[in-house]
Amino acid sequence: LLDSPRYGEKWARYWMDLARYSDTKGDAPRRDDLRFPYAWTYRDYLITSFNADKPYGQFIREQLAADLLLKADLDKAKAAKAPQPTDQSTLAALGFLTLGNQHDGRRNDIIDDRIDVTTKAFLGLTVACARCHDHKFDPIPTADYYSLYGVFANTVEPASIFQAPTLQTLIAKTPELVDYIAKTEELKARSVELQKETQEMRRNRDRDRQKRRELVRKEGILQREIGTLESTHPGAPARAHVLVDSPSSKDYPILLRGEPQNVGSTVPRRFLEILSPDPKKRPTWKKGSGRLELAQAIADPRNPLTARVLVNRLWQEHFGVGLVATPDDLGNMAGAPTHPELLDWLAVT
């Protein structure tokens, strides 16, 4: 069974549920195409990772910071004057963060969703409960929530799917690729014209509702055509749904009661106090967004929860019920482990 390629498919399906994987965007802004045209590249990344028995620490780091890991590899190759890597397939791992509900473009809700999926999947903690107040049951203060908020708030996504990176460097120009490029240029030109019309209307403070509705309608049609091209054209290169660090990074304030207009004190980007090896000397993250440091903190062998959460999930999927019955929540509200010594032994070894 372990030798079968179906093994990776079985575990990818399970992990896709944890990662709230979807081919569509949920509550997307009305101009957007509803499809994630390259969601399948994240699915394939998972299948390959499980079948290759990828180390779990690497699995975590890639899903939170694959772009930063790849950049480090490129910088090393450049410094050594070695050939640049052409395989960028690990970028697909960032689907873990990006393939969630788009919440009609509400950035605070998108960030909350990313905090929630990260902490539940890897740590078995409901950190998102601390968005508006200190966690009612677990030792997670609101300040810790906004430390993680700052990590994800310092990221941006490509403005267009055309700007999303391809998984392989394109070399041979096949007839299909040539036709795809031609159609892409046509759609890009239409997009530029629409942007000009919109800017012109704003510049002139034109409040013609009919004209505005028509521009929105045209934009929606254009985005659907782009989605169809990317989803169905045989020459479309496989891409990754990614995010990258913002050009400059900063810490963010606590939003009292979770209200954007109710700003409290600014908190540094850093790991959860309860899981830090030395809570009084928690390092702050200043390099870029802090996503790589977050991934390293989650994967740190000194972190007591990461391994326990994973082995509990493995046990549940193999035997039908976990050693802890609530695999997404190993906090104070979870039931006691049925076999605590076994859970300890599995996590340590």
PDB file of C-alpha atoms in Angstrom, residues 5-210:
ATOM      1  CA  PRO A   5       1.007   5.954  -6.137  1.00  0.00           C
ATOM      2  CA  ARG A   6      -2.603   5.891  -4.878  1.00  0.00           C
ATOM      3  CA  TYR A   7      -1.141   6.368  -1.384  1.00  0.00           C
ATOM      4  CA  GLY A   8      -0.202   9.956  -2.196  1.00  0.00           C
ATOM      5  CA  GLU A   9      -3.646  10.575  -3.657  1.00  0.00           C
ATOM      6  CA  LYS A  10      -5.350   9.292  -0.507  1.00  0.00           C
ATOM      7  CA  TRP A  11      -3.294  11.568   1.775  1.00  0.00           C
ATOM      8  CA  ALA A  12      -3.477  14.530  -0.591  1.00  0.00           C
ATOM      9  CA  ARG A  13      -7.264  14.290  -0.439  1.00  0.00           C
ATOM     10  CA  TYR A  14      -7.117  14.372   3.347  1.00  0.00           C
ATOM     11  CA  TRP A  15      -4.718  17.326   3.412  1.00  0.00           C
ATOM     12  CA  MET A  16      -6.782  19.228   0.845  1.00  0.00           C
ATOM     13  CA  ASP A  17      -9.668  19.140   3.333  1.00  0.00           C
ATOM     14  CA  LEU A  18      -7.400  20.580   6.041  1.00  0.00           C
ATOM     15  CA  ALA A  19      -6.202  23.283   3.638  1.00  0.00           C
ATOM     16  CA  ARG A  20      -9.849  24.171   2.708  1.00  0.00           C
ATOM     17  CA  TYR A  21      -8.852  23.485  -0.920  1.00  0.00           C
ATOM     18  CA  SER A  22     -11.240  24.693  -3.580  1.00  0.00           C
ATOM     19  CA  ASP A  23     -11.274  25.157  -7.345  1.00  0.00           C
ATOM     20  CA  THR A  24     -13.363  28.302  -6.897  1.00  0.00           C
ATOM     21  CA  LYS A  25     -13.048  31.475  -4.820  1.00  0.00           C
ATOM     22  CA  GLY A  26     -16.192  31.408  -2.723  1.00  0.00           C
ATOM     23  CA  ASP A  27     -17.241  34.992  -1.987  1.00  0.00           C
ATOM     24  CA  ALA A  28     -15.177  36.602  -4.744  1.00  0.00           C
ATOM     25  CA  PRO A  29     -15.459  40.296  -5.695  1.00  0.00           C
ATOM     26  CA  ARG A  30     -18.115  40.540  -8.399  1.00  0.00           C
ATOM     27  CA  ARG A  31     -15.676  41.474 -11.172  1.00  0.00           C
ATOM     28  CA  ASP A  32     -13.520  38.401 -10.551  1.00  0.00           C
ATOM     29  CA  ASP A  33     -13.732  35.113 -12.370  1.00  0.00           C
ATOM     30  CA  LEU A  34     -14.825  32.568  -9.770  1.00  0.00           C
ATOM     31  CA  ARG A  35     -12.196  29.989 -10.743  1.00  0.00           C
ATOM     32  CA  PHE A  36      -8.766  29.287  -9.324  1.00  0.00           C
ATOM     33  CA  PRO A  37      -7.522  28.049 -12.717  1.00  0.00           C
ATOM     34  CA  TYR A  38      -4.362  26.438 -11.319  1.00  0.00           C
ATOM     35  CA  ALA A  39      -5.657  25.025  -8.044  1.00  0.00           C
ATOM     36  CA  TRP A  40      -4.797  21.586  -9.414  1.00  0.00           C
ATOM     37  CA  THR A  41      -1.072  22.382  -9.206  1.00  0.00           C
ATOM     38  CA  TYR A  42      -1.403  22.466  -5.397  1.00  0.00           C
ATOM     39  CA  ARG A  43      -3.185  19.110  -5.495  1.00  0.00           C
ATOM     40  CA  ASP A  44      -0.366  17.645  -7.603  1.00  0.00           C
ATOM     41  CA  TYR A  45       2.235  19.127  -5.256  1.00  0.00           C
ATOM     42  CA  LEU A  46       0.582  17.310  -2.346  1.00  0.00           C
ATOM     43  CA  ILE A  47       0.428  13.967  -4.163  1.00  0.00           C
ATOM     44  CA  THR A  48       4.099  14.222  -5.139  1.00  0.00           C
ATOM     45  CA  SER A  49       5.127  15.251  -1.617  1.00  0.00           C
ATOM     46  CA  PHE A  50       3.379  12.358   0.102  1.00  0.00           C
ATOM     47  CA  ASN A  51       4.597   9.785  -2.397  1.00  0.00           C
ATOM     48  CA  ALA A  52       8.170  11.086  -2.044  1.00  0.00           C
ATOM     49  CA  ASP A  53       7.896  10.901   1.783  1.00  0.00           C
ATOM     50  CA  LYS A  54       8.969  14.533   1.999  1.00  0.00           C
ATOM     51  CA  PRO A  55      10.186  15.459   5.508  1.00  0.00           C
ATOM     52  CA  TYR A  56       7.324  17.097   7.380  1.00  0.00           C
ATOM     53  CA  GLY A  57       9.381  20.152   8.360  1.00  0.00           C
ATOM     54  CA  GLN A  58      10.126  20.835   4.701  1.00  0.00           C
ATOM     55  CA  PHE A  59       6.441  20.271   3.879  1.00  0.00           C
ATOM     56  CA  ILE A  60       5.503  22.986   6.388  1.00  0.00           C
ATOM     57  CA  ARG A  61       8.141  25.449   5.214  1.00  0.00           C
ATOM     58  CA  GLU A  62       7.160  25.105   1.551  1.00  0.00           C
ATOM     59  CA  GLN A  63       3.447  25.683   2.157  1.00  0.00           C
ATOM     60  CA  LEU A  64       4.088  28.882   4.090  1.00  0.00           C
ATOM     61  CA  ALA A  65       7.194  30.240   2.346  1.00  0.00           C
ATOM     62  CA  ALA A  66       8.069  28.330  -0.860  1.00  0.00           C
ATOM     63  CA  ASP A  67       8.850  31.580  -2.678  1.00  0.00           C
ATOM     64  CA  LEU A  68      11.390  32.598  -0.039  1.00  0.00           C
ATOM     65  CA  LEU A  69      13.028  29.158  -0.069  1.00  0.00           C
ATOM     66  CA  LEU A  70      13.289  29.269  -3.863  1.00  0.00           C
ATOM     67  CA  LYS A  71      14.781  32.772  -3.763  1.00  0.00           C
ATOM     68  CA  ALA A  72      17.439  31.557  -1.328  1.00  0.00           C
ATOM     69  CA  ASP A  73      18.298  28.708  -3.734  1.00  0.00           C
ATOM     70  CA  LEU A  74      18.512  31.144  -6.656  1.00  0.00           C
ATOM     71  CA  ASP A  75      20.764  33.480  -4.666  1.00  0.00           C
ATOM     72  CA  LYS A  76      23.071  30.576  -3.742  1.00  0.00           C
ATOM     73  CA  ALA A  77      23.312  29.459  -7.367  1.00  0.00           C
ATOM     74  CA  LYS A  78      24.044  33.007  -8.479  1.00  0.00           C
ATOM     75  CA  ALA A  79      26.745  33.452  -5.835  1.00  0.00           C
ATOM     76  CA  ALA A  80      28.346  30.160  -6.849  1.00  0.00           C
ATOM     77  CA  LYS A  81      27.983  31.056 -10.549  1.00  0.00           C
ATOM     78  CA  ALA A  82      26.061  27.806 -10.990  1.00  0.00           C
ATOM     79  CA  PRO A  83      23.162  27.235 -13.418  1.00  0.00           C
ATOM     80  CA  GLN A  84      19.906  28.764 -12.236  1.00  0.00           C
ATOM     81  CA  PRO A  85      17.243  26.204 -11.224  1.00  0.00           C
ATOM     82  CA  THR A  86      14.507  25.860 -13.860  1.00  0.00           C
ATOM     83  CA  ASP A  87      12.111  23.828 -11.701  1.00  0.00           C
ATOM     84  CA  GLN A  88       9.831  26.094  -9.666  1.00  0.00           C
ATOM     85  CA  SER A  89       7.228  23.431  -8.930  1.00  0.00           C
ATOM     86  CA  THR A  90       7.405  23.936  -5.152  1.00  0.00           C
ATOM     87  CA  LEU A  91       5.767  27.355  -5.636  1.00  0.00           C
ATOM     88  CA  ALA A  92       2.511  25.442  -6.048  1.00  0.00           C
ATOM     89  CA  ALA A  93       2.746  24.715  -2.293  1.00  0.00           C
ATOM     90  CA  LEU A  94       1.577  28.286  -1.626  1.00  0.00           C
ATOM     91  CA  GLY A  95      -1.901  27.153  -2.607  1.00  0.00           C
ATOM     92  CA  PHE A  96      -2.169  26.252   1.081  1.00  0.00           C
ATOM     93  CA  LEU A  97      -2.512  29.960   1.863  1.00  0.00           C
ATOM     94  CA  THR A  98      -4.095  31.318  -1.314  1.00  0.00           C
ATOM     95  CA  LEU A  99      -6.864  28.838  -2.233  1.00  0.00           C
ATOM     96  CA  GLY A 100      -9.296  30.052   0.403  1.00  0.00           C
ATOM     97  CA  ASN A 101     -12.490  32.067   0.413  1.00  0.00           C
ATOM     98  CA  GLN A 102     -11.880  35.549  -0.993  1.00  0.00           C
ATOM     99  CA  HIS A 103     -14.442  37.136   1.357  1.00  0.00           C
ATOM    100  CA  ASP A 104     -15.546  39.633  -1.298  1.00  0.00           C
ATOM    101  CA  GLY A 105     -12.084  41.210  -1.146  1.00  0.00           C
ATOM    102  CA  ARG A 106     -12.230  42.041   2.595  1.00  0.00           C
ATOM    103  CA  ARG A 107      -8.543  41.885   3.496  1.00  0.00           C
ATOM    104  CA  ASN A 108      -8.997  41.476   7.257  1.00  0.00           C
ATOM    105  CA  ASP A 109     -11.172  38.410   6.707  1.00  0.00           C
ATOM    106  CA  ILE A 110      -8.741  36.903   4.175  1.00  0.00           C
ATOM    107  CA  ILE A 111      -5.875  37.328   6.677  1.00  0.00           C
ATOM    108  CA  ASP A 112      -8.025  35.817   9.441  1.00  0.00           C
ATOM    109  CA  ASP A 113      -8.717  32.811   7.204  1.00  0.00           C
ATOM    110  CA  ARG A 114      -4.965  32.309   6.644  1.00  0.00           C
ATOM    111  CA  ILE A 115      -4.205  32.524  10.362  1.00  0.00           C
ATOM    112  CA  ASP A 116      -6.996  30.027  11.033  1.00  0.00           C
ATOM    113  CA  VAL A 117      -5.912  27.433   8.461  1.00  0.00           C
ATOM    114  CA  THR A 118      -2.241  27.683   9.462  1.00  0.00           C
ATOM    115  CA  THR A 119      -2.757  27.300  13.190  1.00  0.00           C
ATOM    116  CA  LYS A 120      -5.417  24.596  12.990  1.00  0.00           C
ATOM    117  CA  ALA A 121      -3.655  22.450  10.388  1.00  0.00           C
ATOM    118  CA  PHE A 122      -0.157  22.532  11.866  1.00  0.00           C
ATOM    119  CA  LEU A 123      -0.689  23.383  15.553  1.00  0.00           C
ATOM    120  CA  GLY A 124      -4.167  22.135  16.389  1.00  0.00           C
ATOM    121  CA  LEU A 125      -5.021  25.528  17.922  1.00  0.00           C
ATOM    122  CA  THR A 126      -7.951  27.860  17.248  1.00  0.00           C
ATOM    123  CA  VAL A 127      -5.866  31.047  17.262  1.00  0.00           C
ATOM    124  CA  ALA A 128      -8.502  32.876  15.180  1.00  0.00           C
ATOM    125  CA  CYS A 129     -10.683  32.901  18.322  1.00  0.00           C
ATOM    126  CA  ALA A 130      -8.350  35.631  19.626  1.00  0.00           C
ATOM    127  CA  ARG A 131      -9.210  38.090  16.848  1.00  0.00           C
ATOM    128  CA  CYS A 132     -11.571  40.196  18.971  1.00  0.00           C
ATOM    129  CA  HIS A 133     -10.532  39.259  22.528  1.00  0.00           C
ATOM    130  CA  ASP A 134      -8.127  37.030  24.402  1.00  0.00           C
ATOM    131  CA  HIS A 135      -8.919  33.364  23.746  1.00  0.00           C
ATOM    132  CA  LYS A 136     -11.625  32.228  26.173  1.00  0.00           C
ATOM    133  CA  PHE A 137     -10.074  28.818  26.860  1.00  0.00           C
ATOM    134  CA  ASP A 138      -6.474  28.650  25.620  1.00  0.00           C
ATOM    135  CA  PRO A 139      -3.530  30.895  26.644  1.00  0.00           C
ATOM    136  CA  ILE A 140      -3.551  32.895  23.404  1.00  0.00           C
ATOM    137  CA  PRO A 141      -3.838  36.658  23.919  1.00  0.00           C
ATOM    138  CA  THR A 142      -5.166  38.978  21.246  1.00  0.00           C
ATOM    139  CA  ALA A 143      -1.641  40.401  20.914  1.00  0.00           C
ATOM    140  CA  ASP A 144      -0.428  37.013  19.647  1.00  0.00           C
ATOM    141  CA  TYR A 145      -3.181  36.958  17.023  1.00  0.00           C
ATOM    142  CA  TYR A 146      -2.046  40.347  15.703  1.00  0.00           C
ATOM    143  CA  SER A 147       1.586  39.247  15.727  1.00  0.00           C
ATOM    144  CA  LEU A 148       0.545  36.615  13.172  1.00  0.00           C
ATOM    145  CA  TYR A 149      -1.780  39.110  11.470  1.00  0.00           C
ATOM    146  CA  GLY A 150       1.291  41.239  10.739  1.00  0.00           C
ATOM    147  CA  VAL A 151       2.969  38.294   9.021  1.00  0.00           C
ATOM    148  CA  PHE A 152       0.167  37.798   6.494  1.00  0.00           C
ATOM    149  CA  ALA A 153      -0.628  41.510   6.158  1.00  0.00           C
ATOM    150  CA  ASN A 154       2.890  42.000   4.771  1.00  0.00           C
ATOM    151  CA  THR A 155       2.132  39.901   1.687  1.00  0.00           C
ATOM    152  CA  VAL A 156       0.587  40.644  -1.702  1.00  0.00           C
ATOM    153  CA  GLU A 157      -0.762  38.487  -4.515  1.00  0.00           C
ATOM    154  CA  PRO A 158      -0.106  39.041  -8.236  1.00  0.00           C
ATOM    155  CA  ALA A 159      -2.526  41.562  -9.707  1.00  0.00           C
ATOM    156  CA  SER A 160      -3.310  39.214 -12.597  1.00  0.00           C
ATOM    157  CA  ILE A 161      -3.077  35.484 -13.211  1.00  0.00           C
ATOM    158  CA  PHE A 162      -0.747  36.388 -16.091  1.00  0.00           C
ATOM    159  CA  GLN A 163       1.735  37.572 -13.463  1.00  0.00           C
ATOM    160  CA  ALA A 164       1.574  34.310 -11.519  1.00  0.00           C
ATOM    161  CA  PRO A 165       4.833  32.346 -11.907  1.00  0.00           C
ATOM    162  CA  THR A 166       5.041  29.291 -14.140  1.00  0.00           C
ATOM    163  CA  LEU A 167       6.237  26.052 -12.572  1.00  0.00           C
ATOM    164  CA  GLN A 168       8.823  25.376 -15.283  1.00  0.00           C
ATOM    165  CA  THR A 169      10.980  27.722 -17.348  1.00  0.00           C
ATOM    166  CA  LEU A 170       9.415  27.888 -20.817  1.00  0.00           C
ATOM    167  CA  ILE A 171      11.924  27.093 -23.564  1.00  0.00           C
ATOM    168  CA  ALA A 172      10.339  25.492 -26.635  1.00  0.00           C
ATOM    169  CA  LYS A 173       7.685  27.622 -28.373  1.00  0.00           C
ATOM    170  CA  THR A 174       5.144  25.059 -29.493  1.00  0.00           C
ATOM    171  CA  PRO A 175       2.265  26.094 -31.803  1.00  0.00           C
ATOM    172  CA  GLU A 176      -0.069  25.816 -28.808  1.00  0.00           C
ATOM    173  CA  LEU A 177       2.117  28.136 -26.748  1.00  0.00           C
ATOM    174  CA  VAL A 178       2.383  30.657 -29.600  1.00  0.00           C
ATOM    175  CA  ASP A 179      -1.420  30.743 -29.926  1.00  0.00           C
ATOM    176  CA  TYR A 180      -1.803  31.084 -26.148  1.00  0.00           C
ATOM    177  CA  ILE A 181       0.633  34.028 -26.066  1.00  0.00           C
ATOM    178  CA  ALA A 182      -1.244  35.769 -28.878  1.00  0.00           C
ATOM    179  CA  LYS A 183      -4.566  35.408 -27.084  1.00  0.00           C
ATOM    180  CA  THR A 184      -2.951  36.571 -23.849  1.00  0.00           C
ATOM    181  CA  GLU A 185      -1.660  39.753 -25.477  1.00  0.00           C
ATOM    182  CA  GLU A 186      -5.123  40.476 -26.867  1.00  0.00           C
ATOM    183  CA  LEU A 187      -6.708  40.120 -23.422  1.00  0.00           C
ATOM    184  CA  LYS A 188      -3.984  42.251 -21.827  1.00  0.00           C
ATOM    185  CA  ALA A 189      -4.639  45.009 -24.368  1.00  0.00           C
ATOM    186  CA  ARG A 190      -8.363  44.951 -23.566  1.00  0.00           C
ATOM    187  CA  SER A 191      -7.535  45.120 -19.854  1.00  0.00           C
ATOM    188  CA  VAL A 192      -5.370  48.210 -20.405  1.00  0.00           C
ATOM    189  CA  GLU A 193      -8.169  49.924 -22.337  1.00  0.00           C
ATOM    190  CA  LEU A 194     -10.677  49.177 -19.581  1.00  0.00           C
ATOM    191  CA  GLN A 195      -8.300  50.589 -16.967  1.00  0.00           C
ATOM    192  CA  LYS A 196      -7.931  53.757 -19.023  1.00  0.00           C
ATOM    193  CA  GLU A 197     -11.707  54.163 -19.256  1.00  0.00           C
ATOM    194  CA  THR A 198     -12.089  53.647 -15.511  1.00  0.00           C
ATOM    195  CA  GLN A 199      -9.318  56.114 -14.669  1.00  0.00           C
ATOM    196  CA  GLU A 200     -10.772  58.673 -17.071  1.00  0.00           C
ATOM    197  CA  MET A 201     -14.185  58.391 -15.424  1.00  0.00           C
ATOM    198  CA  ARG A 202     -12.646  58.831 -11.963  1.00  0.00           C
ATOM    199  CA  ARG A 203     -10.496  61.747 -13.097  1.00  0.00           C
ATOM    200  CA  ASN A 204     -13.548  63.558 -14.469  1.00  0.00           C
ATOM    201  CA  ARG A 205     -15.603  62.525 -11.422  1.00  0.00           C
ATOM    202  CA  ASP A 206     -18.163  61.093 -13.779  1.00  0.00           C
ATOM    203  CA  ARG A 207     -21.029  59.699 -11.673  1.00  0.00           C
ATOM    204  CA  ASP A 208     -22.976  58.188 -14.548  1.00  0.00           C
ATOM    205  CA  ARG A 209     -24.227  54.980 -12.911  1.00  0.00           C
ATOM    206  CA  GLN A 210     -25.051  53.339 -16.228  1.00  0.00           C
TER     207      GLN A 210
END
